[in-house]
């Protein structure tokens, strides 16, 4: 049975959770909307928050992360693991699109290679989802197998029912936390009905639609269509906004910083939109812009479905909203040509 | 103006005077446009001129092969002239379609004024010095000066000087350096330590997407210093000290080329006030060398020549 909490009591709820977790919540304190350590009092984000600019993946795959330190002594190179604070994160207010993105990232990070940096944070974390009431014009989650109030990929889901949130325990982890939290009222039948209405209203507000039927095969067939890809890429400026701020993009670069014999190895966000990404001593297979744009589109809509049977796009719309030239992935996907009959 | 543009652009393609047309067409989000780069004369019907033609289209010239008909506001024309000065583009390969520009609307300013996101606005329209915003069924009027981009308020060349076809009545410049330079004035009022802290704070957000560099017509290097590894001028990780070095060197590299088009600041996804750096450099260049980039295509590039009367205070 679902529970409920007054919006006015959110601060108290977060305070309770702060005793056990590093609570992250939407914040504009840094100058851009992102998930940031909750300051212990401010819940004004409940008013302004639609989604963050920086996706919550940043709390699990930070823009820059220390992998280890090293130095050389008489016995050779010595390696020290990074200092870990081991603190468990509770992400409050993650949107269903971004929670789905985390599930999509998990597939890569716990595939053949188990990535300890990502997985340690991820396994210890609790995701508290907050259903959208006011999706953006760029949102198209309902076309990507999720919705503004989809609880599938969070531990606890909150649905706006006026002056209260309906609270759903989704996973065992979420159930356990809610049981420990205490002080929550039971939701009534009326609350459940309100939540249903709230869900429907939000769902219907998502106006951008994308038909992805057969897209994997269409992309496969159009892979060599240089004319199409050149046209598609023409206005792209090869910046990293759409990839770095994509909640499902995970590429990173690895660099060493060595100061006076003391070294640190870092990994940091990288983008297939950059020519440097594929630069090798002899050649660069993606020196041309259209090849990089094709890679970005195909990775999400063709290669990821081949590997994991899911499109690596959740319709969060950041890439559309933030693009300097309004390069719109939904328009691109819809313009991928059908295979011409009789063509090779 | 729009009709004339469409006719002219179509004629240019039909008469094979150009291979490409670069202009603006409506974007996929409210109150946006998107660059249209086309060889197809049917596309010219989609060209628009409105208060949301934000991009600096000159940015595409260095990568396009062939002759180009390009829609140019004053700022674009200056970037084009600067590219001609640097031998990056040949004047004879261009047909410049000049748009006398009254300034572009900065939706972020409207968002702050009405407390709503851009996609929640019903309408934004401009009539002379007035911008009307319809939100929640109510109409609110603002002075254009309150909702135009800062760089537009500082604009010294609303109508291109260098053009082939002009699409409207020329507009006189009326730069308001006070309002457009407010950020810089506030930064200058700080102590060096406070200013340092302020930039540390701002640049800590940088994610190294390089949108500021890639959107900049003046940043045309084939190889950017930031990607060099021998020597490695700056680390590719987004730590603020390296972000600062990136911005400072980029700014020095575009000195004498930056036309204050404001694109770097507009596109920054994490709201770093980059124009405070670039505009300060622009003014410094003017003060030291009496040089405004992109004003005269026959002038030599700033860093490629020397005048005896130039400031040389650093030789001491």
XYZ file of C-alpha atoms in Angstrom:
660
model
C 0.000 0.000 0.000
C 1.279 3.400 -0.902
C 2.074 6.081 1.636
C 1.909 9.829 1.455
C 3.661 12.917 2.776
C 2.788 16.575 2.747
C 4.975 18.691 0.479
C 5.702 20.812 3.535
C 7.243 17.762 5.219
C 9.725 17.026 2.448
C 12.484 18.873 4.339
C 11.897 16.683 7.379
C 11.961 13.572 5.255
C 15.251 14.609 3.672
C 16.682 15.455 7.089
C 15.894 11.951 8.291
C 17.495 10.431 5.238
C 20.536 12.684 5.635
C 21.449 10.780 8.779
C 22.053 7.675 6.717
C 22.859 8.996 3.257
C 24.515 11.793 1.386
C 21.253 13.265 0.124
C 21.433 14.773 -3.337
C 18.629 17.009 -4.565
C 18.033 19.396 -7.448
C 19.934 22.633 -6.909
C 20.863 25.771 -8.841
C 23.378 26.859 -6.233
C 26.376 26.173 -8.495
C 24.936 28.343 -11.270
C 23.372 25.498 -13.242
C 20.612 23.050 -12.358
C 22.188 19.816 -11.151
C 21.884 17.228 -8.419
C 23.903 18.545 -5.495
C 24.364 17.735 -1.838
C 21.227 18.941 -0.090
C 21.863 21.926 2.170
C 19.658 20.667 4.992
C 16.794 23.093 4.534
C 15.986 24.319 1.032
C 13.098 22.599 -0.748
C 12.318 25.463 -3.128
C 13.299 23.144 -5.966
C 9.823 21.658 -5.615
C 8.645 24.910 -7.233
C 11.139 25.395 -10.076
C 12.439 21.941 -10.807
C 11.478 20.404 -14.149
C 14.736 18.632 -14.768
C 18.410 19.286 -14.192
C 20.734 20.456 -16.963
C 23.499 18.177 -15.714
C 22.044 14.646 -15.624
C 22.122 12.638 -12.377
C 24.619 10.248 -13.994
C 27.183 12.818 -12.818
C 26.751 11.502 -9.273
C 27.828 8.020 -10.414
C 30.101 8.786 -13.334
C 31.482 12.201 -12.368
C 32.798 14.590 -15.032
C 36.207 13.878 -13.533
C 37.158 11.073 -11.173
C 40.357 9.937 -9.516
C 41.154 6.301 -10.325
C 44.360 5.899 -8.340
C 47.580 7.637 -7.357
C 51.068 6.460 -8.119
C 54.672 7.316 -7.392
C 58.020 5.762 -8.041
C 60.431 4.716 -5.328
C 63.461 2.402 -5.176
C 61.254 -0.637 -5.597
C 59.441 0.693 -8.641
C 56.020 2.170 -9.151
C 53.704 2.164 -6.145
C 49.974 2.406 -6.642
C 47.526 3.687 -4.057
C 43.811 3.221 -4.496
C 41.717 6.390 -4.299
C 40.412 7.455 -0.940
C 36.750 6.537 -0.884
C 34.357 8.200 1.456
C 32.115 5.154 1.091
C 29.107 7.311 1.761
C 25.863 6.046 0.324
C 24.035 8.431 -1.945
C 20.321 9.064 -1.979
C 19.268 10.896 -5.116
C 16.051 12.712 -4.379
C 13.891 13.850 -7.261
C 15.389 11.908 -10.132
C 13.059 11.929 -13.124
C 11.889 8.647 -14.651
C 13.797 9.342 -17.891
C 17.035 9.755 -15.967
C 16.341 6.746 -13.767
C 15.828 4.660 -16.907
C 19.109 6.072 -18.160
C 20.818 4.768 -15.025
C 19.420 1.300 -15.757
C 20.793 1.620 -19.281
C 24.221 2.680 -17.971
C 24.231 -0.313 -15.609
C 24.148 -2.635 -18.636
C 27.477 -1.303 -19.825
C 29.162 -0.961 -16.471
C 28.279 -4.454 -15.279
C 28.800 -6.152 -18.611
C 31.936 -8.203 -19.362
C 33.973 -5.711 -17.360
C 32.630 -4.808 -13.942
C 33.456 -1.166 -13.390
C 34.216 -0.796 -9.680
C 34.119 3.001 -9.616
C 30.629 3.230 -11.026
C 29.178 0.099 -9.475
C 30.239 0.817 -5.920
C 28.389 4.118 -5.948
C 25.477 2.724 -7.860
C 24.915 -0.394 -5.728
C 24.939 1.667 -2.542
C 22.587 4.312 -3.822
C 18.875 4.834 -3.369
C 16.957 6.538 -6.155
C 13.882 8.456 -5.085
C 11.945 9.346 -8.194
C 9.765 12.399 -8.559
C 7.067 12.213 -11.202
C 6.882 15.121 -13.622
C 3.862 17.388 -13.711
C 5.222 19.802 -16.280
C 7.259 18.035 -18.968
C 9.291 20.209 -21.320
C 8.566 20.824 -24.975
C 11.689 18.839 -25.798
C 10.625 15.758 -23.778
C 9.650 12.574 -25.614
C 9.860 9.961 -22.866
C 6.479 8.431 -23.743
C 7.898 7.381 -27.105
C 10.907 5.733 -25.483
C 9.235 3.164 -23.269
C 8.942 5.260 -20.152
C 6.720 8.087 -18.953
C 6.743 11.192 -16.742
C 5.699 9.119 -13.723
C 7.157 5.681 -14.526
C 8.357 4.048 -11.264
C 10.190 1.133 -12.946
C 13.764 2.251 -12.384
C 13.663 3.900 -8.958
C 13.509 2.510 -5.444
C 10.845 4.892 -4.212
C 8.481 6.899 -6.403
C 6.758 10.161 -5.528
C 3.679 11.295 -7.405
C 2.339 14.826 -7.083
C -1.223 14.809 -5.739
C -1.690 18.498 -4.961
C -0.353 19.449 -1.539
C 0.921 15.915 -0.920
C 3.101 13.354 -2.641
C 1.889 9.812 -2.973
C 4.851 7.597 -2.062
C 5.243 4.218 -3.728
C 7.724 1.607 -2.523
C 9.068 0.085 -5.696
C 12.015 -2.124 -4.731
C 12.859 -4.093 -1.593
C 15.510 -1.470 -0.891
C 12.893 1.254 -1.111
C 10.455 -0.660 1.050
C 13.063 -1.208 3.721
C 14.027 2.446 3.776
C 10.414 3.595 4.024
C 9.745 1.166 6.864
C 12.716 2.589 8.735
C 11.727 6.154 7.939
C 8.442 5.993 9.778
C 6.080 8.878 10.373
C 4.436 8.562 6.970
C 0.680 8.479 6.543
C -1.042 5.690 4.655
C -2.434 6.807 1.314
C -6.211 6.612 0.921
C -8.204 5.316 -2.025
C -8.838 8.925 -2.926
C -5.091 9.640 -2.962
C -4.574 6.692 -5.273
C -7.253 8.048 -7.579
C -5.601 11.478 -7.513
C -2.257 9.894 -8.368
C -3.798 8.089 -11.314
C -5.228 11.353 -12.574
C -1.905 13.129 -12.044
C -0.154 10.395 -14.050
C -2.584 10.662 -16.939
C -2.370 14.452 -17.041
C 1.425 14.389 -17.127
C 1.461 11.650 -19.747
C -0.798 13.637 -22.031
C 1.369 16.730 -21.692
C 4.275 15.050 -23.460
C 3.630 16.351 -26.942
C 6.785 15.346 -28.780
C 6.468 11.911 -30.329
C 9.014 9.695 -32.006
C 8.306 6.540 -33.960
C 11.237 4.181 -33.475
C 9.643 1.199 -35.206
C 12.305 -0.659 -37.177
C 14.912 2.028 -36.527
C 17.704 -0.455 -35.817
C 17.369 -2.013 -39.276
C 16.863 1.312 -41.008
C 20.103 2.595 -39.516
C 21.886 -0.591 -40.489
C 20.728 -0.124 -44.083
C 21.618 3.556 -44.236
C 25.051 3.195 -42.670
C 26.843 3.953 -45.930
C 24.468 6.688 -47.046
C 27.018 9.480 -46.992
C 24.612 11.923 -48.609
C 22.056 11.467 -45.821
C 24.600 11.661 -43.024
C 26.383 14.677 -44.495
C 23.104 16.509 -44.736
C 22.161 15.467 -41.210
C 25.497 16.627 -39.859
C 25.726 19.877 -41.821
C 24.721 22.243 -39.025
C 26.344 20.277 -36.185
C 29.267 22.168 -34.658
C 30.903 19.054 -33.149
C 30.670 20.257 -29.576
C 30.126 17.833 -26.737
C 26.896 19.147 -25.247
C 24.535 16.446 -26.516
C 26.814 13.621 -25.479
C 28.392 14.873 -22.264
C 25.008 15.948 -20.924
C 23.182 12.868 -22.220
C 22.087 10.691 -19.300
C 22.980 7.488 -21.189
C 26.349 8.531 -22.674
C 29.205 7.069 -20.707
C 32.394 7.500 -22.733
C 35.402 8.631 -20.801
C 39.010 9.511 -21.384
C 41.902 8.566 -19.116
C 44.756 10.916 -18.261
C 47.625 11.067 -15.815
C 48.568 14.202 -13.988
C 52.118 14.020 -12.696
C 53.467 16.696 -10.399
C 56.983 16.305 -8.975
C 56.982 12.536 -9.265
C 53.528 12.121 -7.705
C 50.985 10.969 -10.226
C 47.227 10.706 -10.296
C 45.245 8.863 -12.899
C 41.901 10.424 -13.724
C 39.072 9.543 -15.958
C 36.838 12.264 -17.335
C 33.854 12.549 -19.665
C 34.678 12.240 -23.333
C 32.560 12.530 -26.462
C 32.406 10.723 -29.802
C 31.524 14.147 -31.207
C 35.159 15.203 -30.865
C 37.601 14.358 -33.680
C 40.249 13.601 -31.047
C 38.115 10.772 -29.689
C 39.195 8.399 -32.448
C 42.561 9.907 -33.310
C 45.200 7.228 -33.667
C 48.846 7.443 -34.671
C 48.233 6.570 -38.314
C 44.710 7.701 -39.034
C 41.404 8.895 -37.736
C 38.439 6.813 -38.856
C 36.050 9.585 -37.868
C 37.840 12.736 -38.892
C 34.810 13.818 -40.913
C 31.902 15.315 -39.052
C 29.237 13.141 -40.661
C 30.938 9.979 -39.448
C 30.914 11.284 -35.882
C 27.264 12.281 -36.047
C 26.430 8.876 -37.499
C 28.316 7.196 -34.661
C 26.369 9.119 -32.050
C 23.003 8.287 -33.581
C 23.842 4.671 -34.369
C 25.319 3.960 -30.960
C 22.072 4.956 -29.315
C 19.558 3.593 -31.798
C 21.360 0.673 -33.455
C 24.405 -0.643 -31.570
C 22.945 -0.456 -28.067
C 19.789 -2.294 -29.189
C 22.051 -4.942 -30.766
C 24.050 -5.375 -27.577
C 21.405 -4.939 -24.903
C 18.068 -4.941 -26.688
C 17.220 -1.409 -25.619
C 17.578 1.993 -27.289
C 20.075 4.109 -25.352
C 17.833 7.157 -25.342
C 15.111 7.851 -22.833
C 13.615 10.974 -24.390
C 14.861 13.392 -21.713
C 15.267 16.007 -24.453
C 18.445 17.593 -23.103
C 20.244 17.213 -26.424
C 17.441 19.108 -28.166
C 17.036 21.775 -25.504
C 20.724 22.526 -25.067
C 21.968 22.217 -28.648
C 23.557 25.460 -29.916
C 22.084 24.887 -33.396
C 18.828 23.061 -32.572
C 20.023 19.742 -34.018
C 17.035 17.604 -33.080
C 17.481 13.852 -32.631
C 13.747 13.203 -33.140
C 13.843 14.889 -36.550
C 16.969 12.960 -37.459
C 15.553 9.573 -36.466
C 12.404 10.300 -38.405
C 14.352 11.253 -41.491
C 16.474 8.091 -41.678
C 15.634 6.763 -45.150
C 13.705 3.562 -45.673
C 15.774 1.021 -47.510
C 15.172 1.438 -51.200
C 13.988 -1.811 -52.760
C 16.542 -3.289 -55.109
C 19.359 -1.258 -53.583
C 22.417 -3.205 -52.577
C 12.382 41.327 -45.787
C 11.723 37.585 -45.619
C 10.063 37.506 -49.045
C 12.932 39.398 -50.606
C 15.417 37.024 -48.973
C 13.616 33.971 -50.349
C 13.490 35.425 -53.849
C 17.118 36.461 -53.831
C 18.327 33.176 -52.373
C 16.315 31.180 -54.887
C 17.641 33.279 -57.748
C 21.224 32.836 -56.562
C 20.874 29.059 -56.657
C 18.967 29.069 -59.947
C 21.495 31.290 -61.673
C 24.247 29.132 -60.212
C 25.883 32.175 -58.690
C 26.271 30.149 -55.508
C 26.456 26.462 -54.629
C 25.053 26.853 -51.159
C 22.672 29.053 -49.229
C 23.216 29.467 -45.511
C 20.385 31.074 -43.604
C 17.877 30.497 -40.839
C 14.736 28.373 -40.758
C 12.291 27.810 -37.863
C 13.664 25.507 -35.159
C 11.917 22.574 -33.541
C 11.322 24.407 -30.261
C 9.282 27.540 -29.601
C 11.018 30.832 -30.381
C 14.015 29.205 -32.007
C 15.571 29.092 -35.423
C 18.094 26.653 -36.767
C 20.791 27.085 -39.413
C 19.681 26.030 -42.882
C 22.553 24.931 -45.104
C 21.231 23.887 -48.463
C 21.822 23.461 -52.190
C 18.132 22.883 -52.870
C 16.283 25.917 -54.199
C 12.981 24.582 -52.823
C 14.437 25.021 -49.322
C 14.693 28.769 -49.805
C 10.941 28.966 -49.128
C 11.741 27.996 -45.549
C 14.154 30.853 -44.899
C 13.122 33.238 -42.131
C 14.252 36.469 -40.532
C 12.856 37.049 -37.053
C 13.981 38.159 -33.568
C 15.331 34.645 -32.829
C 18.034 34.279 -35.491
C 20.684 33.702 -32.843
C 23.452 31.722 -34.536
C 26.517 33.289 -36.085
C 26.357 31.615 -39.488
C 29.860 32.737 -40.456
C 30.995 29.778 -38.371
C 30.052 27.394 -41.202
C 32.029 29.172 -43.920
C 35.393 27.607 -43.145
C 34.099 24.081 -43.609
C 31.925 24.529 -46.716
C 33.415 24.031 -50.143
C 32.116 26.150 -52.992
C 30.450 29.529 -53.366
C 28.047 30.528 -50.646
C 25.134 32.898 -50.349
C 25.017 33.747 -46.651
C 22.455 35.605 -44.586
C 24.363 38.061 -42.443
C 23.415 40.290 -39.560
C 25.937 42.940 -38.614
C 27.816 40.621 -36.262
C 27.994 37.860 -38.868
C 29.269 40.310 -41.455
C 32.071 41.298 -39.108
C 33.007 37.655 -38.574
C 32.948 37.167 -42.343
C 35.185 40.185 -42.876
C 37.553 38.903 -40.209
C 37.719 35.526 -41.977
C 38.447 37.311 -45.262
C 41.253 39.263 -43.564
C 42.724 35.995 -42.338
C 42.492 34.415 -45.808
C 40.118 31.755 -44.499
C 37.385 32.735 -46.940
C 37.597 34.454 -50.317
C 35.339 37.440 -50.820
C 34.577 36.401 -54.399
C 33.179 33.094 -53.189
C 30.541 34.850 -51.134
C 27.259 36.574 -51.790
C 26.380 38.369 -48.574
C 22.661 38.887 -47.988
C 22.638 41.694 -45.437
C 20.020 41.824 -42.684
C 19.810 45.183 -40.897
C 19.419 43.771 -37.394
C 17.476 45.377 -34.542
C 18.974 42.932 -32.033
C 18.139 39.373 -31.036
C 15.852 38.461 -28.154
C 17.552 36.754 -25.213
C 14.994 34.250 -23.935
C 16.977 33.792 -20.728
C 16.262 37.432 -19.858
C 12.553 36.931 -20.507
C 12.619 33.796 -18.350
C 14.090 35.798 -15.493
C 11.588 38.640 -15.954
C 8.440 36.509 -16.086
C 9.587 33.584 -13.928
C 8.677 30.992 -16.547
C 10.691 28.769 -18.848
C 10.746 29.597 -22.537
C 8.553 26.654 -23.482
C 5.868 27.892 -21.085
C 5.491 31.199 -22.922
C 2.571 31.459 -25.327
C 4.024 34.138 -27.536
C 6.971 36.499 -27.852
C 6.772 39.230 -30.453
C 8.591 42.435 -31.208
C 7.258 45.751 -32.401
C 9.938 48.423 -32.615
C 11.274 49.152 -29.157
C 8.655 46.994 -27.481
C 8.704 43.240 -26.908
C 5.393 41.638 -25.956
C 5.313 38.376 -24.066
C 2.122 36.388 -23.687
C 2.110 34.083 -20.706
C -0.819 32.384 -18.971
C -3.134 34.249 -21.328
C -1.823 37.641 -20.196
C 0.246 40.031 -22.267
C 3.267 41.740 -20.758
C 5.250 44.441 -22.516
C 8.957 45.017 -22.064
C 11.376 47.546 -23.461
C 13.477 45.814 -26.108
C 16.591 46.995 -24.267
C 15.557 44.819 -21.311
C 15.272 41.588 -23.262
C 17.910 41.766 -26.001
C 21.224 39.964 -25.663
C 23.916 42.018 -23.918
C 26.102 41.852 -27.008
C 23.234 43.192 -29.128
C 22.934 46.187 -26.810
C 26.633 46.844 -27.459
C 26.300 46.352 -31.218
C 28.369 48.797 -33.264
C 27.279 47.484 -36.637
C 23.601 46.472 -36.871
C 23.768 46.665 -40.669
C 26.599 44.931 -42.477
C 29.103 47.225 -44.148
C 30.264 44.531 -46.491
C 27.433 43.009 -48.508
C 26.078 42.257 -51.971
C 22.336 42.403 -51.416
C 20.649 44.337 -48.647
C 17.292 43.126 -47.359
C 15.947 46.206 -45.609
C 16.566 49.765 -44.507
C 19.988 50.209 -42.846
C 19.841 50.767 -39.089
C 22.128 53.185 -37.281
C 24.240 51.805 -34.436
C 23.278 52.847 -30.909
C 25.571 50.920 -28.602
C 24.682 51.046 -24.926
C 27.946 50.109 -23.291
C 26.672 50.715 -19.791
C 24.000 48.038 -19.706
C 25.871 45.623 -21.962
C 29.005 45.974 -19.869
C 27.374 45.651 -16.494
C 28.793 42.212 -15.756
C 32.275 43.377 -16.581
C 31.901 46.526 -14.488
C 30.776 44.406 -11.535
C 33.766 42.111 -11.942
C 36.121 45.069 -12.161
C 34.739 46.487 -8.928
C 35.908 43.369 -7.086
C 39.313 42.982 -5.480
C 41.670 40.674 -7.383
C 41.128 37.982 -4.744
C 37.361 38.276 -5.039
C 37.576 38.242 -8.814
C 39.746 35.142 -8.707
C 37.211 33.441 -6.444
C 34.415 34.456 -8.755
C 36.098 32.862 -11.786
C 36.980 29.794 -9.775
C 33.315 29.434 -8.992
C 32.159 30.035 -12.553
C 34.748 27.817 -14.204
C 34.221 24.957 -11.780
C 31.053 24.208 -13.726
C 32.781 23.872 -17.094
C 32.379 20.384 -18.549
C 34.735 20.934 -21.504
C 32.075 20.478 -24.133
C 33.972 23.075 -26.190
C 30.728 24.550 -27.485
C 32.189 28.037 -26.855
C 35.117 27.229 -29.111
C 33.208 25.305 -31.754
C 30.513 27.925 -32.154
C 33.087 30.679 -32.569
C 33.879 31.790 -36.137
C 37.168 33.199 -34.891
C 38.215 29.788 -33.511
C 39.121 28.277 -36.855
C 42.342 26.456 -35.985
C 42.596 22.994 -37.479
C 44.406 21.862 -34.374
C 43.494 23.488 -31.088
C 46.173 23.874 -28.413
C 43.836 22.236 -25.955
C 44.143 18.945 -27.806
C 47.922 19.016 -28.117
C 49.747 16.455 -26.024
C 53.357 17.354 -26.751
C 53.560 19.682 -24.985
C 50.336 19.388 -23.081
C 49.331 22.995 -22.514
C 46.388 22.091 -20.377
C 44.843 18.875 -19.101
C 41.622 17.691 -20.733
C 39.979 17.051 -17.355
C 37.396 19.628 -16.351
C 39.133 20.933 -13.233
C 38.731 24.639 -12.815
C 42.386 25.571 -13.105
C 42.651 23.848 -16.480
C 39.297 25.263 -17.527
C 40.653 28.697 -16.716
C 43.796 28.128 -18.766
C 41.644 26.925 -21.647
C 39.495 30.045 -21.538
C 42.398 32.450 -21.124
C 44.392 31.001 -24.015
C 41.307 30.787 -26.216
C 40.583 34.404 -25.443
C 44.119 35.492 -26.319
C 43.989 33.469 -29.536
C 40.855 35.248 -30.719
C 42.054 38.715 -29.729
C 41.699 40.897 -32.799
C 39.287 38.372 -34.327
C 36.512 38.306 -31.752
C 33.692 40.561 -32.932
C 31.664 40.315 -29.693
C 28.928 38.257 -31.348
C 28.198 36.720 -27.954
C 27.754 33.171 -29.207
C 30.217 31.628 -26.706
C 28.182 32.864 -23.784
C 24.821 32.045 -25.358
C 25.627 28.393 -26.026
C 27.347 27.573 -22.740
C 25.146 24.867 -21.224
C 26.334 25.647 -17.701
C 25.888 29.440 -17.847
C 29.488 30.602 -17.599
C 29.551 34.362 -18.330
C 32.180 33.991 -21.043
C 31.427 37.294 -22.709
C 32.859 39.038 -19.662
C 36.214 37.708 -20.809
C 35.813 38.150 -24.544
C 34.300 41.643 -24.420
C 37.018 42.798 -22.054
C 39.581 41.512 -24.530
C 37.710 43.230 -27.364
C 37.878 46.553 -25.514
C 41.520 46.007 -24.593
C 42.411 45.399 -28.240
C 40.609 48.590 -29.203
C 42.315 50.566 -26.473
C 45.839 49.322 -27.205
C 45.741 49.049 -30.982
C 42.741 51.141 -32.095
C 41.508 48.007 -33.801
C 37.978 46.697 -34.133
C 37.859 43.315 -35.766
C 35.796 42.667 -38.843
C 35.228 46.280 -39.810
C 37.531 46.572 -42.826
C 38.286 43.637 -45.082
C 41.324 45.368 -46.563
C 42.932 45.976 -43.188
C 45.689 43.581 -42.166
C 44.898 41.159 -39.339
C 45.785 42.667 -35.973
C 48.467 40.158 -35.065
C 49.988 40.136 -38.554
C 51.175 43.705 -38.694
C 52.769 46.426 -36.647
C 52.349 50.193 -36.567
C 55.045 52.417 -35.183
C 52.662 54.311 -32.970
C 51.316 51.122 -31.358
C 51.517 50.829 -27.622
C 54.670 49.101 -26.568
C 54.550 49.636 -22.849
C 55.825 46.141 -22.295
C 59.280 47.041 -23.682
C 60.807 48.513 -20.587
